[in-house]
C-alpha cells in the first residue's frame, strides 16, 4: 500500500496562509498524480488540486489564484500552499494519489482523518 501522511493544518485568520504537506511512502505509478481533496461540514468532498509527477496541475475554480500545488519527487512529497484563506476554505483536507485524477484515493483506499484547516472570520 501507498501510505500518505498529511500535515500542516491548523487555525488561521481570514487572509492568512497555511502550507499542507503530504509524504508518500513509495514512488510508484500510483503516485503519478498527487493532490488534495477537502470536505467541509455538510458538503460533498471535492478535489482541490492535483499535480502530475511532471508538474502539470489542476485546480478547483474556487482556489485558483490563491492555492498552489507543488511536489518534490525526490522526497515523494506534495505540498499545497494556501494563501488568502477564506472562511469557506474551512474543511478537512485529505491527501490522495493515483494513476489518474479520477483514480486518486487516500491511504488504504479509504478516507481517514485528514488534516483540519479552520479559517476564522
CSV table of C-alpha atoms in Angstrom, one decimal:
chain,number,residue,atom,x,y,z
A,1,UNK,CA,0.0,0.0,0.0
A,2,UNK,CA,1.0,3.6,-0.5
A,3,UNK,CA,0.9,5.4,2.8
A,4,UNK,CA,0.0,9.1,2.6
A,5,UNK,CA,0.6,11.3,5.7
A,6,UNK,CA,-0.9,14.8,5.7
A,7,UNK,CA,0.3,17.6,7.9
A,8,UNK,CA,0.2,21.4,8.2
A,9,UNK,CA,-3.4,22.0,9.0
A,10,UNK,CA,-4.4,24.5,11.7
A,11,UNK,CA,-6.3,27.6,12.6
A,12,UNK,CA,-5.7,30.8,10.7
A,13,UNK,CA,-7.4,34.1,10.3
A,14,UNK,CA,-9.0,35.1,7.0
A,15,UNK,CA,-6.4,36.3,4.7
A,16,UNK,CA,-3.7,34.2,6.2
A,17,UNK,CA,-1.7,31.3,4.8
A,18,UNK,CA,-1.0,27.7,5.5
A,19,UNK,CA,1.1,25.1,3.8
A,20,UNK,CA,-0.1,21.5,3.8
A,21,UNK,CA,2.4,18.6,3.2
A,22,UNK,CA,1.8,15.0,2.2
A,23,UNK,CA,4.5,12.4,2.1
A,24,UNK,CA,4.1,9.2,0.2
A,25,UNK,CA,5.9,6.1,1.4
A,26,UNK,CA,6.7,4.7,-2.0
A,27,UNK,CA,7.1,6.1,-5.5
A,28,UNK,CA,5.1,4.1,-8.0
A,29,UNK,CA,2.6,4.7,-10.8
A,30,UNK,CA,0.1,5.0,-8.0
A,31,UNK,CA,1.6,8.4,-7.2
A,32,UNK,CA,1.8,9.7,-10.7
A,33,UNK,CA,-1.0,12.1,-9.7
A,34,UNK,CA,-0.9,13.5,-6.2
A,35,UNK,CA,-3.2,16.1,-4.8
A,36,UNK,CA,-5.7,17.3,-2.2
A,37,UNK,CA,-9.4,16.8,-1.6
A,38,UNK,CA,-11.4,18.6,1.1
A,39,UNK,CA,-14.7,18.2,2.7
A,40,UNK,CA,-16.5,20.9,4.7
A,41,UNK,CA,-19.3,20.1,7.1
A,42,UNK,CA,-22.5,19.3,5.3
A,43,UNK,CA,-20.8,19.4,1.9
A,44,UNK,CA,-19.6,16.9,-0.6
A,45,UNK,CA,-15.9,16.1,-0.8
A,46,UNK,CA,-14.3,18.0,-3.6
A,47,UNK,CA,-11.0,17.9,-5.4
A,48,UNK,CA,-9.0,21.0,-4.6
A,49,UNK,CA,-5.8,20.5,-6.7
A,50,UNK,CA,-3.8,17.8,-8.3
A,51,UNK,CA,-0.3,17.6,-9.8
A,52,UNK,CA,1.5,15.0,-12.0
A,53,UNK,CA,5.0,13.8,-11.5
A,54,UNK,CA,6.0,16.1,-14.3
A,55,UNK,CA,4.4,19.1,-12.7
A,56,UNK,CA,1.1,19.5,-14.7
A,57,UNK,CA,-1.5,21.0,-12.4
A,58,UNK,CA,-5.3,21.2,-12.0
A,59,UNK,CA,-7.2,23.4,-9.6
A,60,UNK,CA,-10.7,23.8,-8.5
A,61,UNK,CA,-12.1,27.1,-9.7
A,62,UNK,CA,-12.7,28.2,-6.1
A,63,UNK,CA,-9.0,28.1,-5.2
A,64,UNK,CA,-7.3,29.3,-8.5
A,65,UNK,CA,-5.0,32.2,-7.8
A,66,UNK,CA,-4.9,31.5,-4.1
A,67,UNK,CA,-3.6,28.0,-3.8
A,68,UNK,CA,-0.5,26.5,-5.3
A,69,UNK,CA,0.2,22.8,-5.5
A,70,UNK,CA,3.7,21.6,-6.0
A,71,UNK,CA,5.7,18.4,-5.4
A,72,UNK,CA,9.2,17.2,-4.7
A,73,UNK,CA,9.7,14.0,-6.5
A,74,UNK,CA,12.9,13.2,-4.7
A,75,UNK,CA,11.1,13.4,-1.4
A,76,UNK,CA,7.9,11.9,-2.9
A,77,UNK,CA,6.0,14.7,-1.2
A,78,UNK,CA,3.3,17.0,-2.4
A,79,UNK,CA,2.5,20.5,-1.0
A,80,UNK,CA,-0.4,22.8,-1.0
A,81,UNK,CA,0.4,26.4,-0.4
A,82,UNK,CA,-2.8,28.1,0.7
A,83,UNK,CA,-2.8,31.9,0.6
A,84,UNK,CA,-5.6,34.4,1.0
A,85,UNK,CA,-7.5,31.9,3.0
A,86,UNK,CA,-11.3,32.4,3.4
A,87,UNK,CA,-13.7,31.0,5.9
A,88,UNK,CA,-15.2,28.9,3.1
A,89,UNK,CA,-11.9,27.1,2.9
A,90,UNK,CA,-12.6,25.6,6.3
A,91,UNK,CA,-12.6,21.8,5.8
A,92,UNK,CA,-10.8,18.6,6.4
A,93,UNK,CA,-8.2,18.2,3.8
A,94,UNK,CA,-7.1,14.9,2.5
A,95,UNK,CA,-4.1,13.8,0.5
A,96,UNK,CA,-4.7,11.4,-2.3
A,97,UNK,CA,-2.8,9.8,-5.1
A,98,UNK,CA,-3.4,7.7,-8.2
A,99,UNK,CA,-2.6,6.8,-11.7
A,100,UNK,CA,-5.2,9.3,-13.0
A,101,UNK,CA,-7.1,12.1,-11.4
A,102,UNK,CA,-10.3,10.0,-11.4
A,103,UNK,CA,-8.5,7.2,-9.6
A,104,UNK,CA,-6.9,9.3,-6.9
A,105,UNK,CA,-7.5,7.8,-3.5
A,106,UNK,CA,-6.2,8.3,0.0
A,107,UNK,CA,-4.1,5.9,2.0
A,108,UNK,CA,-5.5,2.4,2.0
A,109,UNK,CA,-8.3,3.4,-0.4
A,110,UNK,CA,-10.5,4.9,2.4
A,111,UNK,CA,-10.8,8.4,3.7
A,112,UNK,CA,-9.1,8.8,7.1
A,113,UNK,CA,-8.6,11.6,9.5
A,114,UNK,CA,-7.1,14.1,7.1
A,115,UNK,CA,-5.8,17.5,8.4
A,116,UNK,CA,-8.2,20.1,9.7
A,117,UNK,CA,-8.0,23.6,8.2
A,118,UNK,CA,-10.0,26.2,10.0
A,119,UNK,CA,-10.2,29.8,8.8
A,120,UNK,CA,-11.8,32.3,11.2
A,121,UNK,CA,-13.5,35.4,10.0
